[in-house]
């Protein structure tokens, strides 16, 4: 169901890019077709979503590396804030520099994670699925319609970030619409593949996570034990989640600038800094993200229910 929604959203944003190549994404679509108030509600939802995406991605990335090195678990807030500071400084230097730096962990993650999934399915084919009674987990609550809805709403947080491409079409090289559309379609395909692949392996291999370990860490540990490749998986997972945080830093300031140009936010948000970056929007996002990380003690599990509301 989540992958189906992912496909629908991807197709919708593909159409948005063709119709509104100047950027703005859902905000422009809603404002032009459904009126000013609807457009502003949409813009508010997007800004909140970008904020929560930054906070959740950073805390989840720190949880990934702390799963491999449990001594870091008690220092999650500090590590998340240091990473936030690093991302903020990179973005204040300008979009092109940020894009070049963030490309490296993306390709590394795809190489490592797709390799892990391929190895996992080969192993699954050879040894067969693990029966769930062997996992021996007691049921925490009965399976109800509400529980299914809760699982779905938590799962659709995987969809966030798709809107960033349609919001930031002007940041692409010419021909902008074509490059943005191609990037969007590749991203949706990879998101669906990684999502289905990892969920399927955890299901059929009977993988469960402990209180101080992420489910993807538990999957990598099951496949590779404590080998070097396990630690590589955790490092690249941290890397891709830092990139996910940077999605917010690419989208939030640009959308804030569009809203400022339309007269709905202070005009300072439309001003470019010395490095041709929207510095005020970047600093606001960074400050609010830091507050969320501190308030929720760097725990992504506490942030995700709030994130689900933002994603919807």
CSV table of C-alpha atoms in Angstrom, one decimal:
chain,number,residue,atom,x,y,z
A,1,UNK,CA,0.0,0.0,0.0
A,2,UNK,CA,2.8,2.4,0.9
A,3,UNK,CA,4.7,1.7,-2.4
A,4,UNK,CA,1.4,2.2,-4.3
A,5,UNK,CA,1.0,5.6,-2.6
A,6,UNK,CA,4.6,6.4,-3.4
A,7,UNK,CA,4.0,5.7,-7.1
A,8,UNK,CA,0.9,7.9,-7.2
A,9,UNK,CA,2.7,10.8,-5.4
A,10,UNK,CA,5.7,10.4,-7.8
A,11,UNK,CA,3.5,10.6,-10.9
A,12,UNK,CA,1.7,13.6,-9.5
A,13,UNK,CA,4.9,15.5,-8.8
A,14,UNK,CA,6.2,14.5,-12.3
A,15,UNK,CA,3.2,16.3,-13.7
A,16,UNK,CA,3.8,19.2,-11.4
A,17,UNK,CA,7.3,19.7,-12.7
A,18,UNK,CA,6.1,19.8,-16.3
A,19,UNK,CA,3.3,22.3,-15.5
A,20,UNK,CA,5.2,24.5,-13.0
A,21,UNK,CA,8.9,24.5,-13.9
A,22,UNK,CA,9.6,27.7,-12.0
A,23,UNK,CA,9.5,25.7,-8.7
A,24,UNK,CA,7.2,26.0,-5.7
A,25,UNK,CA,5.7,22.5,-6.3
A,26,UNK,CA,2.5,21.9,-4.4
A,27,UNK,CA,2.2,25.5,-3.1
A,28,UNK,CA,2.0,26.9,-6.7
A,29,UNK,CA,-0.4,24.1,-7.8
A,30,UNK,CA,-2.7,24.7,-4.9
A,31,UNK,CA,-2.6,28.5,-5.0
A,32,UNK,CA,-3.2,28.8,-8.7
A,33,UNK,CA,-5.9,26.1,-9.0
A,34,UNK,CA,-7.6,26.1,-5.6
A,35,UNK,CA,-7.1,29.6,-4.2
A,36,UNK,CA,-4.7,31.5,-1.9
A,37,UNK,CA,-5.8,30.0,1.4
A,38,UNK,CA,-5.4,26.5,0.2
A,39,UNK,CA,-2.0,27.4,-1.2
A,40,UNK,CA,-0.9,28.8,2.1
A,41,UNK,CA,-2.1,25.7,4.0
A,42,UNK,CA,-0.1,23.6,1.5
A,43,UNK,CA,3.0,25.8,2.0
A,44,UNK,CA,2.7,25.5,5.8
A,45,UNK,CA,2.4,21.7,5.6
A,46,UNK,CA,5.5,21.6,3.4
A,47,UNK,CA,7.6,23.8,5.7
A,48,UNK,CA,6.6,21.8,8.7
A,49,UNK,CA,7.4,18.6,6.8
A,50,UNK,CA,10.8,19.9,5.9
A,51,UNK,CA,11.5,20.8,9.5
A,52,UNK,CA,10.4,17.3,10.8
A,53,UNK,CA,12.3,15.6,8.0
A,54,UNK,CA,15.5,17.3,9.1
A,55,UNK,CA,15.0,16.4,12.8
A,56,UNK,CA,14.0,12.8,12.1
A,57,UNK,CA,16.7,12.1,9.5
A,58,UNK,CA,19.5,13.4,11.8
A,59,UNK,CA,18.3,11.4,14.8
A,60,UNK,CA,17.7,8.3,12.8
A,61,UNK,CA,21.2,8.6,11.3
A,62,UNK,CA,22.7,8.9,14.7
A,63,UNK,CA,20.7,5.9,15.9
A,64,UNK,CA,22.2,3.9,12.9
A,65,UNK,CA,25.8,4.6,14.0
A,66,UNK,CA,25.0,4.2,17.7
A,67,UNK,CA,23.5,0.7,16.9
A,68,UNK,CA,27.0,-0.3,15.7
A,69,UNK,CA,28.8,1.6,18.5
A,70,UNK,CA,26.5,1.4,21.6
A,71,UNK,CA,28.8,3.7,23.6
A,72,UNK,CA,27.5,6.5,21.5
A,73,UNK,CA,23.9,5.9,22.5
A,74,UNK,CA,24.0,8.3,25.4
A,75,UNK,CA,25.5,11.0,23.3
A,76,UNK,CA,22.9,11.1,20.5
A,77,UNK,CA,21.7,14.6,21.1
A,78,UNK,CA,25.3,16.1,20.9
A,79,UNK,CA,26.2,14.1,17.8
A,80,UNK,CA,23.0,15.1,16.1
A,81,UNK,CA,23.6,18.8,16.9
A,82,UNK,CA,27.2,18.6,15.6
A,83,UNK,CA,26.0,17.0,12.3
A,84,UNK,CA,23.3,19.7,12.1
A,85,UNK,CA,26.0,22.4,12.5
A,86,UNK,CA,28.1,20.8,9.7
A,87,UNK,CA,25.1,20.6,7.3
A,88,UNK,CA,24.2,24.2,8.1
A,89,UNK,CA,27.7,25.5,7.3
A,90,UNK,CA,27.9,23.5,4.1
A,91,UNK,CA,24.6,25.0,2.9
A,92,UNK,CA,25.6,28.5,3.9
A,93,UNK,CA,28.4,28.1,1.4
A,94,UNK,CA,25.9,27.7,-1.4
A,95,UNK,CA,23.7,25.1,-3.2
A,96,UNK,CA,26.3,23.9,-5.7
A,97,UNK,CA,28.9,23.1,-3.1
A,98,UNK,CA,26.3,21.3,-1.0
A,99,UNK,CA,25.1,19.3,-4.0
A,100,UNK,CA,28.6,18.2,-4.9
A,101,UNK,CA,29.5,17.1,-1.3
A,102,UNK,CA,26.2,15.3,-0.8
A,103,UNK,CA,26.5,13.3,-4.0
A,104,UNK,CA,29.2,11.0,-2.6
A,105,UNK,CA,27.2,9.3,0.2
A,106,UNK,CA,24.3,8.8,-2.1
A,107,UNK,CA,26.2,6.7,-4.6
A,108,UNK,CA,28.1,4.9,-1.8
A,109,UNK,CA,24.8,4.1,0.0
A,110,UNK,CA,23.2,2.7,-3.2
A,111,UNK,CA,26.2,0.5,-4.0
A,112,UNK,CA,26.4,-0.9,-0.4
A,113,UNK,CA,22.7,-1.2,0.3
A,114,UNK,CA,21.7,-2.7,-3.0
A,115,UNK,CA,24.6,-5.1,-2.6
A,116,UNK,CA,23.3,-6.1,0.8
A,117,UNK,CA,19.8,-6.7,-0.5
A,118,UNK,CA,21.1,-8.8,-3.4
A,119,UNK,CA,23.2,-10.9,-0.9
A,120,UNK,CA,20.2,-11.2,1.4
A,121,UNK,CA,17.9,-12.5,-1.3
A,122,UNK,CA,20.5,-15.0,-2.5
A,123,UNK,CA,20.9,-16.2,1.1
A,124,UNK,CA,17.1,-16.3,1.4
A,125,UNK,CA,16.8,-18.4,-1.7
A,126,UNK,CA,19.4,-20.9,-0.4
A,127,UNK,CA,18.4,-21.3,3.2
A,128,UNK,CA,14.7,-20.4,2.9
A,129,UNK,CA,12.5,-18.2,5.1
A,130,UNK,CA,12.7,-18.3,8.9
A,131,UNK,CA,9.3,-19.3,10.4
A,132,UNK,CA,8.0,-16.6,12.8
A,133,UNK,CA,7.5,-18.9,15.8
A,134,UNK,CA,11.2,-19.3,15.8
A,135,UNK,CA,11.6,-15.6,16.6
A,136,UNK,CA,9.5,-16.2,19.7
A,137,UNK,CA,8.2,-12.6,20.2
A,138,UNK,CA,5.1,-12.2,22.4
A,139,UNK,CA,2.3,-10.1,20.9
A,140,UNK,CA,2.2,-6.6,22.4
A,141,UNK,CA,-1.4,-6.0,21.3
A,142,UNK,CA,-4.0,-7.6,19.1
A,143,UNK,CA,-4.0,-6.8,15.3
A,144,UNK,CA,-6.8,-4.2,14.9
A,145,UNK,CA,-7.8,-1.8,12.1
A,146,UNK,CA,-6.3,1.0,14.2
A,147,UNK,CA,-3.0,-0.8,14.5
A,148,UNK,CA,-2.9,-1.3,10.7
A,149,UNK,CA,-3.6,2.4,10.2
A,150,UNK,CA,-0.8,3.3,12.7
A,151,UNK,CA,1.7,1.1,10.8
A,152,UNK,CA,0.6,2.6,7.5
A,153,UNK,CA,0.9,6.2,8.8
A,154,UNK,CA,4.3,5.5,10.2
A,155,UNK,CA,5.4,3.8,7.0
A,156,UNK,CA,4.4,6.7,4.7
A,157,UNK,CA,7.0,8.9,6.3
A,158,UNK,CA,9.3,7.1,3.8
A,159,UNK,CA,7.6,9.2,1.1
A,160,UNK,CA,8.8,12.5,2.4
A,161,UNK,CA,11.4,14.3,0.3
A,162,UNK,CA,9.7,13.6,-3.1
A,163,UNK,CA,8.3,17.1,-3.1
A,164,UNK,CA,11.7,18.7,-2.9
A,165,UNK,CA,12.5,18.1,-6.6
A,166,UNK,CA,9.3,19.8,-7.8
A,167,UNK,CA,10.0,22.7,-5.3
A,168,UNK,CA,13.6,23.2,-6.6
A,169,UNK,CA,13.4,22.7,-10.3
A,170,UNK,CA,15.4,26.0,-11.0
A,171,UNK,CA,18.3,24.4,-9.1
A,172,UNK,CA,18.8,21.8,-11.9
A,173,UNK,CA,21.0,22.2,-15.0
A,174,UNK,CA,19.2,23.0,-18.3
A,175,UNK,CA,17.0,21.4,-19.6
A,176,UNK,CA,15.6,21.8,-16.1
A,177,UNK,CA,12.2,20.1,-16.5
A,178,UNK,CA,13.7,17.1,-18.2
A,179,UNK,CA,16.5,16.6,-15.7
A,180,UNK,CA,14.2,17.2,-12.7
A,181,UNK,CA,11.7,14.7,-14.1
A,182,UNK,CA,14.3,12.1,-14.7
A,183,UNK,CA,15.8,12.5,-11.2
A,184,UNK,CA,12.3,12.2,-9.7
A,185,UNK,CA,11.5,9.0,-11.5
A,186,UNK,CA,14.8,7.4,-10.6
A,187,UNK,CA,14.3,8.4,-7.0
A,188,UNK,CA,10.8,7.0,-6.8
A,189,UNK,CA,12.0,3.7,-8.3
A,190,UNK,CA,14.9,3.4,-5.9
A,191,UNK,CA,12.8,4.3,-2.9
A,192,UNK,CA,10.3,1.6,-3.8
A,193,UNK,CA,13.0,-1.0,-4.4
A,194,UNK,CA,14.9,-0.2,-1.2
A,195,UNK,CA,11.7,-0.1,0.8
A,196,UNK,CA,10.2,-3.3,-0.5
A,197,UNK,CA,13.6,-5.1,-0.4
A,198,UNK,CA,14.5,-4.3,3.2
A,199,UNK,CA,11.0,-4.9,4.5
A,200,UNK,CA,10.8,-8.3,2.7
A,201,UNK,CA,14.2,-9.4,4.0
A,202,UNK,CA,13.4,-8.5,7.6
A,203,UNK,CA,10.0,-10.3,7.3
A,204,UNK,CA,11.3,-13.5,5.7
A,205,UNK,CA,14.5,-13.8,7.7
A,206,UNK,CA,12.6,-13.1,11.0
A,207,UNK,CA,14.7,-10.1,11.9
A,208,UNK,CA,13.8,-8.2,15.0
A,209,UNK,CA,15.6,-5.2,16.6
A,210,UNK,CA,16.4,-4.5,20.3
A,211,UNK,CA,15.7,-1.4,22.3
A,212,UNK,CA,19.1,0.1,21.3
A,213,UNK,CA,19.3,-1.0,17.7
A,214,UNK,CA,17.5,-0.1,14.5
A,215,UNK,CA,15.8,-2.7,12.4
A,216,UNK,CA,18.2,-2.1,9.4
A,217,UNK,CA,21.2,-2.6,11.8
A,218,UNK,CA,19.6,-5.9,13.0
A,219,UNK,CA,19.2,-7.0,9.3
A,220,UNK,CA,22.8,-6.1,8.4
A,221,UNK,CA,24.0,-7.9,11.6
A,222,UNK,CA,22.0,-11.0,10.7
A,223,UNK,CA,23.5,-11.1,7.2
A,224,UNK,CA,27.1,-10.1,8.0
A,225,UNK,CA,27.5,-10.7,11.8
A,226,UNK,CA,30.1,-8.2,13.2
A,227,UNK,CA,32.2,-8.1,10.0
A,228,UNK,CA,33.6,-4.9,8.4
A,229,UNK,CA,30.7,-4.9,5.9
A,230,UNK,CA,28.2,-4.6,8.7
A,231,UNK,CA,30.0,-1.4,10.0
A,232,UNK,CA,30.1,-0.1,6.4
A,233,UNK,CA,26.4,-0.5,6.1
A,234,UNK,CA,25.8,1.5,9.3
A,235,UNK,CA,28.2,4.3,8.2
A,236,UNK,CA,26.6,4.7,4.7
A,237,UNK,CA,23.1,4.6,6.4
A,238,UNK,CA,24.3,7.6,8.5
A,239,UNK,CA,25.6,9.2,5.3
A,240,UNK,CA,22.3,8.8,3.4
A,241,UNK,CA,20.3,10.2,6.3
A,242,UNK,CA,22.5,13.2,6.5
A,243,UNK,CA,21.7,13.7,2.7
A,244,UNK,CA,18.0,13.3,3.6
A,245,UNK,CA,18.5,16.1,6.1
A,246,UNK,CA,20.1,18.2,3.3
A,247,UNK,CA,16.9,17.7,1.3
A,248,UNK,CA,15.2,19.9,3.8
A,249,UNK,CA,18.0,22.5,3.6
A,250,UNK,CA,17.5,22.6,-0.2
A,251,UNK,CA,13.7,22.8,-0.1
A,252,UNK,CA,12.8,24.9,3.0
A,253,UNK,CA,14.8,28.1,2.3
A,254,UNK,CA,13.8,28.0,-1.4
A,255,UNK,CA,10.1,27.6,-0.5
A,256,UNK,CA,10.4,30.3,2.2
A,257,UNK,CA,11.9,32.6,-0.5
A,258,UNK,CA,9.0,32.0,-2.8
A,259,UNK,CA,6.5,32.7,0.0
A,260,UNK,CA,8.5,35.9,0.9
A,261,UNK,CA,8.4,37.0,-2.7
A,262,UNK,CA,4.6,36.5,-2.7
A,263,UNK,CA,4.3,38.6,0.5
A,264,UNK,CA,3.5,35.8,2.9
A,265,UNK,CA,6.7,35.7,4.9
A,266,UNK,CA,9.2,38.5,5.8
A,267,UNK,CA,11.0,39.8,2.7
A,268,UNK,CA,14.3,38.9,4.3
A,269,UNK,CA,13.7,35.2,3.5
A,270,UNK,CA,13.9,36.1,-0.2
A,271,UNK,CA,17.4,37.7,0.1
A,272,UNK,CA,20.4,35.8,-1.2
A,273,UNK,CA,23.5,35.7,1.0
A,274,UNK,CA,27.1,36.3,-0.1
A,275,UNK,CA,27.3,32.7,-1.4
A,276,UNK,CA,24.0,33.0,-3.4
A,277,UNK,CA,22.2,30.9,-0.8
A,278,UNK,CA,19.0,31.8,1.1
A,279,UNK,CA,20.9,32.2,4.4
A,280,UNK,CA,18.0,33.4,6.5
A,281,UNK,CA,15.8,30.4,5.6
A,282,UNK,CA,18.8,28.1,6.3
A,283,UNK,CA,19.5,29.5,9.7
A,284,UNK,CA,15.8,29.4,10.7
A,285,UNK,CA,15.5,25.7,9.7
A,286,UNK,CA,18.7,24.9,11.5
A,287,UNK,CA,17.6,26.6,14.7
A,288,UNK,CA,14.1,25.0,14.7
A,289,UNK,CA,15.7,21.6,14.0
A,290,UNK,CA,18.1,22.0,16.9
A,291,UNK,CA,15.1,22.8,19.2
A,292,UNK,CA,13.3,19.6,18.1
A,293,UNK,CA,16.3,17.4,18.6
A,294,UNK,CA,16.8,18.8,22.1
A,295,UNK,CA,13.1,18.6,23.1
A,296,UNK,CA,12.8,15.0,21.9
A,297,UNK,CA,16.1,13.9,23.4
A,298,UNK,CA,17.4,12.8,20.0
A,299,UNK,CA,14.9,9.9,19.8
A,300,UNK,CA,13.6,9.3,16.3
A,301,UNK,CA,10.9,7.0,17.6
A,302,UNK,CA,9.4,9.9,19.5
A,303,UNK,CA,9.6,12.2,16.5
A,304,UNK,CA,8.2,9.9,13.9
A,305,UNK,CA,4.5,10.1,15.0
A,306,UNK,CA,4.8,13.9,14.7
A,307,UNK,CA,6.6,13.4,11.4
A,308,UNK,CA,3.7,11.2,10.1
A,309,UNK,CA,1.3,14.2,10.6
A,310,UNK,CA,3.8,16.4,8.8
A,311,UNK,CA,4.1,14.0,5.9
A,312,UNK,CA,0.3,13.6,5.5
